[in-house]
Amino acid sequence: MTLDEILTGLFPSGHDVKRGAAGTITGTGKRKDGGAITVIGVVDGMALGTAGVLPLAEEVLRVVAKGGKTPKGGKTPILVLVDTEGQLMARRDEMRGLNEYLAHLAKCLLLASEQGHRTIGLEYGKAAAGAFLATALATDRLVALPGAEPTVMDLPSVARITKLPLDTLQQLAKTTPIFAPGLDHLLQVGAVAEIWDPKQPLDDQLEEALRNTSPVDTRDELGAQRKGRIMAAIVAKRVIAEALRRSDDVAST
């Protein structure tokens, strides 16, 4: 689906989402209940650089500062649309500290969530590396449309970093989803909560996703249920329990 088709499907009652100069979008969409949802994103397969990050972060902070109540209570939600080849691989942006810019955007989305604004990522195209982490994966709930191509790091890059042969990683990817890029694998490990059906009304699926969105991170539990990340939830609970036990010990001394 194209961006225009997606926006029309999400907001049949209208929207004012506009493209920016750096492959970004900002605006609002009209929900079924008459309320508004803030829309930001990086689209058209563009790489996300410093020039694109700041307008997105600024829009998120504007929503947080304004607060904004919805007709049914709660604060204005934020939808992040994603179709990007990754962060901009330019020396200028790297020298300016692109990693810090991306971290700033992720923290802005986290702040919005902590302040009661539900955040949903919708990936419909490519998404890779730092740009993927700072947009789609920084939301409370990540959904995708068929044909999306998410990856934190492709296997050739993993091979260069780990010094493992590419053939070995390809074999591991067949049985261990955490080694494999792609929509089905990220669904299995819990990073992607669900894949939407493009044949069904997108506005209905958006409302359902908003109802199911929580600031509580359950991706490790989803990964365990789907047999994609069997140990993550168990280890996390043990670490938390041990930290709480030590805190109690310190408090009692």
mmCIF file of C-alpha atoms in Angstrom:
data_model
loop_
_atom_site.group_PDB
_atom_site.id
_atom_site.type_symbol
_atom_site.label_atom_id
_atom_site.label_comp_id
_atom_site.label_asym_id
_atom_site.label_seq_id
_atom_site.Cartn_x
_atom_site.Cartn_y
_atom_site.Cartn_z
ATOM 1 C CA MET A 1 0.000 0.000 0.000
ATOM 2 C CA THR A 2 1.134 3.549 -0.689
ATOM 3 C CA LEU A 3 1.329 6.208 1.986
ATOM 4 C CA ASP A 4 -1.689 8.028 0.558
ATOM 5 C CA GLU A 5 -3.733 4.808 0.559
ATOM 6 C CA ILE A 6 -2.747 4.114 4.151
ATOM 7 C CA LEU A 7 -3.647 7.618 5.336
ATOM 8 C CA THR A 8 -6.992 7.464 3.548
ATOM 9 C CA GLY A 9 -7.713 4.078 5.096
ATOM 10 C CA LEU A 10 -6.697 5.194 8.579
ATOM 11 C CA PHE A 11 -8.589 8.490 8.443
ATOM 12 C CA PRO A 12 -11.599 8.313 6.102
ATOM 13 C CA SER A 13 -12.955 11.416 7.845
ATOM 14 C CA GLY A 14 -9.842 13.381 6.900
ATOM 15 C CA HIS A 15 -6.336 14.345 7.937
ATOM 16 C CA ASP A 16 -3.838 17.180 7.494
ATOM 17 C CA VAL A 17 -0.650 15.099 7.354
ATOM 18 C CA LYS A 18 2.012 16.792 5.235
ATOM 19 C CA ARG A 19 5.440 15.793 3.970
ATOM 20 C CA GLY A 20 8.509 17.621 5.189
ATOM 21 C CA ALA A 21 11.722 18.367 3.348
ATOM 22 C CA ALA A 22 13.705 15.484 4.861
ATOM 23 C CA GLY A 23 11.375 12.588 4.083
ATOM 24 C CA THR A 24 9.330 13.122 7.226
ATOM 25 C CA ILE A 25 5.635 13.662 7.844
ATOM 26 C CA THR A 26 3.743 15.481 10.586
ATOM 27 C CA GLY A 27 0.101 16.317 11.136
ATOM 28 C CA THR A 28 -3.091 14.989 12.646
ATOM 29 C CA GLY A 29 -5.735 12.489 11.649
ATOM 30 C CA LYS A 30 -9.426 12.434 12.566
ATOM 31 C CA ARG A 31 -10.437 9.287 14.444
ATOM 32 C CA LYS A 32 -13.778 7.518 14.281
ATOM 33 C CA ASP A 33 -14.908 9.084 17.568
ATOM 34 C CA GLY A 34 -14.148 12.559 16.273
ATOM 35 C CA GLY A 35 -10.976 12.911 18.269
ATOM 36 C CA ALA A 36 -7.530 13.589 16.875
ATOM 37 C CA ILE A 37 -4.380 11.504 16.711
ATOM 38 C CA THR A 38 -1.002 13.049 16.070
ATOM 39 C CA VAL A 39 0.841 11.534 13.110
ATOM 40 C CA ILE A 40 4.592 11.651 12.588
ATOM 41 C CA GLY A 41 6.960 9.462 10.594
ATOM 42 C CA VAL A 42 9.708 8.943 8.087
ATOM 43 C CA VAL A 43 8.411 7.819 4.696
ATOM 44 C CA ASP A 44 9.156 7.122 1.045
ATOM 45 C CA GLY A 45 12.124 4.936 1.956
ATOM 46 C CA MET A 46 14.159 7.993 2.923
ATOM 47 C CA ALA A 47 17.099 7.746 5.301
ATOM 48 C CA LEU A 48 16.611 9.541 8.617
ATOM 49 C CA GLY A 49 19.231 12.174 9.362
ATOM 50 C CA THR A 50 19.634 15.023 11.821
ATOM 51 C CA ALA A 51 17.471 17.338 9.702
ATOM 52 C CA GLY A 52 14.590 14.876 9.875
ATOM 53 C CA VAL A 53 14.870 13.871 13.514
ATOM 54 C CA LEU A 54 14.383 17.284 15.105
ATOM 55 C CA PRO A 55 10.987 18.122 13.524
ATOM 56 C CA LEU A 56 9.659 14.728 14.645
ATOM 57 C CA ALA A 57 10.956 15.149 18.187
ATOM 58 C CA GLU A 58 9.614 18.713 18.286
ATOM 59 C CA GLU A 59 6.138 17.505 17.298
ATOM 60 C CA VAL A 60 6.150 14.831 20.006
ATOM 61 C CA LEU A 61 7.203 17.365 22.642
ATOM 62 C CA ARG A 62 4.523 19.766 21.430
ATOM 63 C CA VAL A 63 1.872 17.097 21.960
ATOM 64 C CA VAL A 64 3.215 16.322 25.438
ATOM 65 C CA ALA A 65 3.261 20.010 26.401
ATOM 66 C CA LYS A 66 -0.278 20.538 25.133
ATOM 67 C CA GLY A 67 -1.641 17.415 26.831
ATOM 68 C CA GLY A 68 -4.836 17.230 24.823
ATOM 69 C CA LYS A 69 -7.795 15.120 25.935
ATOM 70 C CA THR A 70 -9.665 12.712 23.671
ATOM 71 C CA PRO A 71 -13.503 12.538 23.604
ATOM 72 C CA LYS A 72 -13.415 9.270 25.566
ATOM 73 C CA GLY A 73 -10.762 10.382 28.022
ATOM 74 C CA GLY A 74 -7.038 9.916 27.946
ATOM 75 C CA LYS A 75 -4.500 12.052 26.156
ATOM 76 C CA THR A 76 -3.910 12.528 22.441
ATOM 77 C CA PRO A 77 -2.269 9.382 21.016
ATOM 78 C CA ILE A 78 0.652 9.413 18.600
ATOM 79 C CA LEU A 79 0.980 7.306 15.460
ATOM 80 C CA VAL A 80 4.431 6.808 13.936
ATOM 81 C CA LEU A 81 4.471 5.716 10.278
ATOM 82 C CA VAL A 82 7.695 4.117 9.108
ATOM 83 C CA ASP A 83 9.222 3.424 5.710
ATOM 84 C CA THR A 84 12.942 4.173 5.895
ATOM 85 C CA GLU A 85 16.151 2.590 4.704
ATOM 86 C CA GLY A 86 17.728 3.467 8.056
ATOM 87 C CA GLN A 87 19.751 6.322 9.479
ATOM 88 C CA LEU A 88 21.481 8.627 7.018
ATOM 89 C CA MET A 89 24.989 7.322 6.334
ATOM 90 C CA ALA A 90 26.590 10.715 5.829
ATOM 91 C CA ARG A 91 29.827 11.920 7.409
ATOM 92 C CA ARG A 92 28.285 15.293 8.197
ATOM 93 C CA ASP A 93 25.442 13.734 10.176
ATOM 94 C CA GLU A 94 27.740 11.311 11.949
ATOM 95 C CA MET A 95 30.038 14.162 12.977
ATOM 96 C CA ARG A 96 27.065 16.123 14.282
ATOM 97 C CA GLY A 97 26.164 13.189 16.559
ATOM 98 C CA LEU A 98 23.324 11.478 14.715
ATOM 99 C CA ASN A 99 23.258 8.757 17.357
ATOM 100 C CA GLU A 100 22.370 11.366 19.982
ATOM 101 C CA TYR A 101 19.666 12.824 17.749
ATOM 102 C CA LEU A 102 18.094 9.386 17.316
ATOM 103 C CA ALA A 103 18.311 8.738 21.051
ATOM 104 C CA HIS A 104 16.604 12.095 21.663
ATOM 105 C CA LEU A 105 13.673 11.093 19.437
ATOM 106 C CA ALA A 106 13.319 7.732 21.177
ATOM 107 C CA LYS A 107 13.347 9.436 24.575
ATOM 108 C CA CYS A 108 10.703 11.926 23.434
ATOM 109 C CA LEU A 109 8.419 9.037 22.481
ATOM 110 C CA LEU A 110 9.128 7.377 25.837
ATOM 111 C CA LEU A 111 8.278 10.629 27.617
ATOM 112 C CA ALA A 112 4.992 10.838 25.711
ATOM 113 C CA SER A 113 4.128 7.317 26.790
ATOM 114 C CA GLU A 114 4.991 8.042 30.419
ATOM 115 C CA GLN A 115 2.774 11.140 30.281
ATOM 116 C CA GLY A 116 -0.238 9.093 29.140
ATOM 117 C CA HIS A 117 -0.058 9.450 25.352
ATOM 118 C CA ARG A 118 -0.445 6.032 23.736
ATOM 119 C CA THR A 119 2.137 5.569 20.982
ATOM 120 C CA ILE A 120 1.739 3.175 18.063
ATOM 121 C CA GLY A 121 4.260 2.432 15.336
ATOM 122 C CA LEU A 122 2.997 1.309 11.930
ATOM 123 C CA GLU A 123 5.608 -0.052 9.569
ATOM 124 C CA TYR A 124 4.499 -0.436 5.979
ATOM 125 C CA GLY A 125 7.821 -0.384 4.104
ATOM 126 C CA LYS A 126 11.453 -0.736 5.022
ATOM 127 C CA ALA A 127 12.894 -0.070 8.454
ATOM 128 C CA ALA A 128 16.462 -0.670 9.477
ATOM 129 C CA ALA A 129 19.115 0.017 12.083
ATOM 130 C CA GLY A 130 19.073 3.143 14.237
ATOM 131 C CA ALA A 131 16.138 4.748 12.440
ATOM 132 C CA PHE A 132 14.069 1.634 13.164
ATOM 133 C CA LEU A 133 15.056 1.683 16.836
ATOM 134 C CA ALA A 134 14.283 5.387 17.295
ATOM 135 C CA THR A 135 10.873 5.340 15.599
ATOM 136 C CA ALA A 136 8.944 2.077 15.258
ATOM 137 C CA LEU A 137 10.581 0.190 18.124
ATOM 138 C CA ALA A 138 10.387 3.206 20.459
ATOM 139 C CA THR A 139 6.567 3.097 20.517
ATOM 140 C CA ASP A 140 4.330 1.275 22.986
ATOM 141 C CA ARG A 141 3.002 -1.053 20.302
ATOM 142 C CA LEU A 142 4.416 -1.823 16.864
ATOM 143 C CA VAL A 143 2.160 -3.144 14.119
ATOM 144 C CA ALA A 144 2.905 -3.763 10.462
ATOM 145 C CA LEU A 145 1.299 -4.271 7.096
ATOM 146 C CA PRO A 146 2.173 -7.235 4.864
ATOM 147 C CA GLY A 147 5.239 -6.494 2.780
ATOM 148 C CA ALA A 148 6.996 -4.544 5.531
ATOM 149 C CA GLU A 149 10.711 -5.252 5.779
ATOM 150 C CA PRO A 150 11.944 -4.622 9.324
ATOM 151 C CA THR A 151 15.478 -5.422 10.383
ATOM 152 C CA VAL A 152 17.724 -4.197 13.153
ATOM 153 C CA MET A 153 20.809 -5.517 11.350
ATOM 154 C CA ASP A 154 21.032 -7.648 8.208
ATOM 155 C CA LEU A 155 22.968 -10.898 8.290
ATOM 156 C CA PRO A 156 26.006 -9.677 6.286
ATOM 157 C CA SER A 157 26.420 -6.881 8.848
ATOM 158 C CA VAL A 158 25.992 -9.330 11.720
ATOM 159 C CA ALA A 159 28.680 -11.499 10.149
ATOM 160 C CA ARG A 160 31.102 -8.556 10.005
ATOM 161 C CA ILE A 161 30.470 -7.656 13.645
ATOM 162 C CA THR A 162 30.507 -11.151 15.149
ATOM 163 C CA LYS A 163 33.189 -12.557 12.804
ATOM 164 C CA LEU A 164 30.917 -15.575 12.270
ATOM 165 C CA PRO A 165 30.634 -16.953 8.716
ATOM 166 C CA LEU A 166 27.561 -15.756 6.846
ATOM 167 C CA ASP A 167 26.637 -19.366 6.038
ATOM 168 C CA THR A 168 26.594 -20.159 9.763
ATOM 169 C CA LEU A 169 24.304 -17.220 10.521
ATOM 170 C CA GLN A 170 21.982 -18.177 7.676
ATOM 171 C CA GLN A 171 21.658 -21.662 9.123
ATOM 172 C CA LEU A 172 21.035 -20.270 12.620
ATOM 173 C CA ALA A 173 18.393 -17.922 11.244
ATOM 174 C CA LYS A 174 16.327 -20.898 10.058
ATOM 175 C CA THR A 175 15.779 -22.099 13.622
ATOM 176 C CA THR A 176 16.513 -19.055 15.803
ATOM 177 C CA PRO A 177 14.403 -15.971 14.970
ATOM 178 C CA ILE A 178 16.697 -13.537 16.804
ATOM 179 C CA PHE A 179 19.319 -14.110 14.104
ATOM 180 C CA ALA A 180 16.913 -13.430 11.262
ATOM 181 C CA PRO A 181 15.633 -10.143 9.831
ATOM 182 C CA GLY A 182 12.167 -9.894 8.346
ATOM 183 C CA LEU A 183 8.571 -9.359 9.395
ATOM 184 C CA ASP A 184 7.710 -12.937 10.343
ATOM 185 C CA HIS A 185 10.773 -13.250 12.565
ATOM 186 C CA LEU A 186 10.205 -9.951 14.357
ATOM 187 C CA LEU A 187 6.609 -11.010 14.923
ATOM 188 C CA GLN A 188 7.828 -14.259 16.465
ATOM 189 C CA VAL A 189 10.241 -12.556 18.876
ATOM 190 C CA GLY A 190 7.512 -10.142 19.966
ATOM 191 C CA ALA A 191 8.925 -6.924 18.536
ATOM 192 C CA VAL A 192 5.952 -6.670 16.162
ATOM 193 C CA ALA A 193 2.682 -7.097 18.056
ATOM 194 C CA GLU A 194 0.508 -7.905 15.053
ATOM 195 C CA ILE A 195 0.254 -7.765 11.275
ATOM 196 C CA TRP A 196 -2.765 -5.873 10.000
ATOM 197 C CA ASP A 197 -5.041 -7.125 7.249
ATOM 198 C CA PRO A 198 -5.035 -4.575 4.403
ATOM 199 C CA LYS A 199 -8.354 -5.982 3.166
ATOM 200 C CA GLN A 200 -10.056 -4.882 6.384
ATOM 201 C CA PRO A 201 -10.762 -1.236 7.347
ATOM 202 C CA LEU A 202 -7.548 0.277 8.650
ATOM 203 C CA ASP A 203 -9.400 2.725 10.886
ATOM 204 C CA ASP A 204 -11.051 -0.155 12.754
ATOM 205 C CA GLN A 205 -7.698 -1.879 13.190
ATOM 206 C CA LEU A 206 -6.163 1.360 14.458
ATOM 207 C CA GLU A 207 -8.880 1.741 17.085
ATOM 208 C CA GLU A 208 -8.417 -1.861 18.177
ATOM 209 C CA ALA A 209 -4.667 -1.332 18.454
ATOM 210 C CA LEU A 210 -5.206 1.790 20.565
ATOM 211 C CA ARG A 211 -7.472 -0.166 22.911
ATOM 212 C CA ASN A 212 -4.772 -2.821 23.307
ATOM 213 C CA THR A 213 -1.882 -0.404 23.740
ATOM 214 C CA SER A 214 -0.259 -0.048 27.145
ATOM 215 C CA PRO A 215 2.924 1.647 28.366
ATOM 216 C CA VAL A 216 3.851 -1.676 29.982
ATOM 217 C CA ASP A 217 6.426 -3.426 27.763
ATOM 218 C CA THR A 218 5.255 -6.994 27.088
ATOM 219 C CA ARG A 219 7.463 -7.783 24.105
ATOM 220 C CA ASP A 220 9.528 -10.307 26.037
ATOM 221 C CA GLU A 221 6.345 -12.121 27.088
ATOM 222 C CA LEU A 222 5.034 -12.111 23.512
ATOM 223 C CA GLY A 223 8.337 -13.544 22.356
ATOM 224 C CA ALA A 224 8.042 -16.355 24.893
ATOM 225 C CA GLN A 225 4.456 -17.142 23.913
ATOM 226 C CA ARG A 226 5.426 -17.275 20.235
ATOM 227 C CA LYS A 227 8.552 -19.381 20.910
ATOM 228 C CA GLY A 228 10.776 -16.697 19.428
ATOM 229 C CA ARG A 229 12.528 -15.532 22.614
ATOM 230 C CA ILE A 230 12.126 -18.223 25.201
ATOM 231 C CA MET A 231 14.449 -16.872 27.908
ATOM 232 C CA ALA A 232 14.081 -13.074 27.764
ATOM 233 C CA ALA A 233 10.996 -12.779 29.993
ATOM 234 C CA ILE A 234 12.339 -15.311 32.505
ATOM 235 C CA VAL A 235 15.702 -13.575 32.822
ATOM 236 C CA ALA A 236 14.090 -10.125 33.100
ATOM 237 C CA LYS A 237 11.837 -11.273 35.947
ATOM 238 C CA ARG A 238 14.775 -12.839 37.789
ATOM 239 C CA VAL A 239 16.827 -9.651 37.464
ATOM 240 C CA ILE A 240 13.934 -7.519 38.755
ATOM 241 C CA ALA A 241 13.284 -9.898 41.655
ATOM 242 C CA GLU A 242 16.954 -9.889 42.637
ATOM 243 C CA ALA A 243 17.156 -6.107 42.413
ATOM 244 C CA LEU A 244 14.082 -5.734 44.627
ATOM 245 C CA ARG A 245 15.470 -8.253 47.123
ATOM 246 C CA ARG A 246 18.749 -6.363 47.394
ATOM 247 C CA SER A 247 16.881 -3.072 47.735
ATOM 248 C CA ASP A 248 14.886 -4.528 50.636
ATOM 249 C CA ASP A 249 18.098 -5.803 52.239
ATOM 250 C CA VAL A 250 19.686 -2.347 52.024
ATOM 251 C CA ALA A 251 16.570 -0.682 53.427
ATOM 252 C CA SER A 252 16.523 -3.018 56.422
ATOM 253 C CA THR A 253 20.144 -2.322 57.420
#
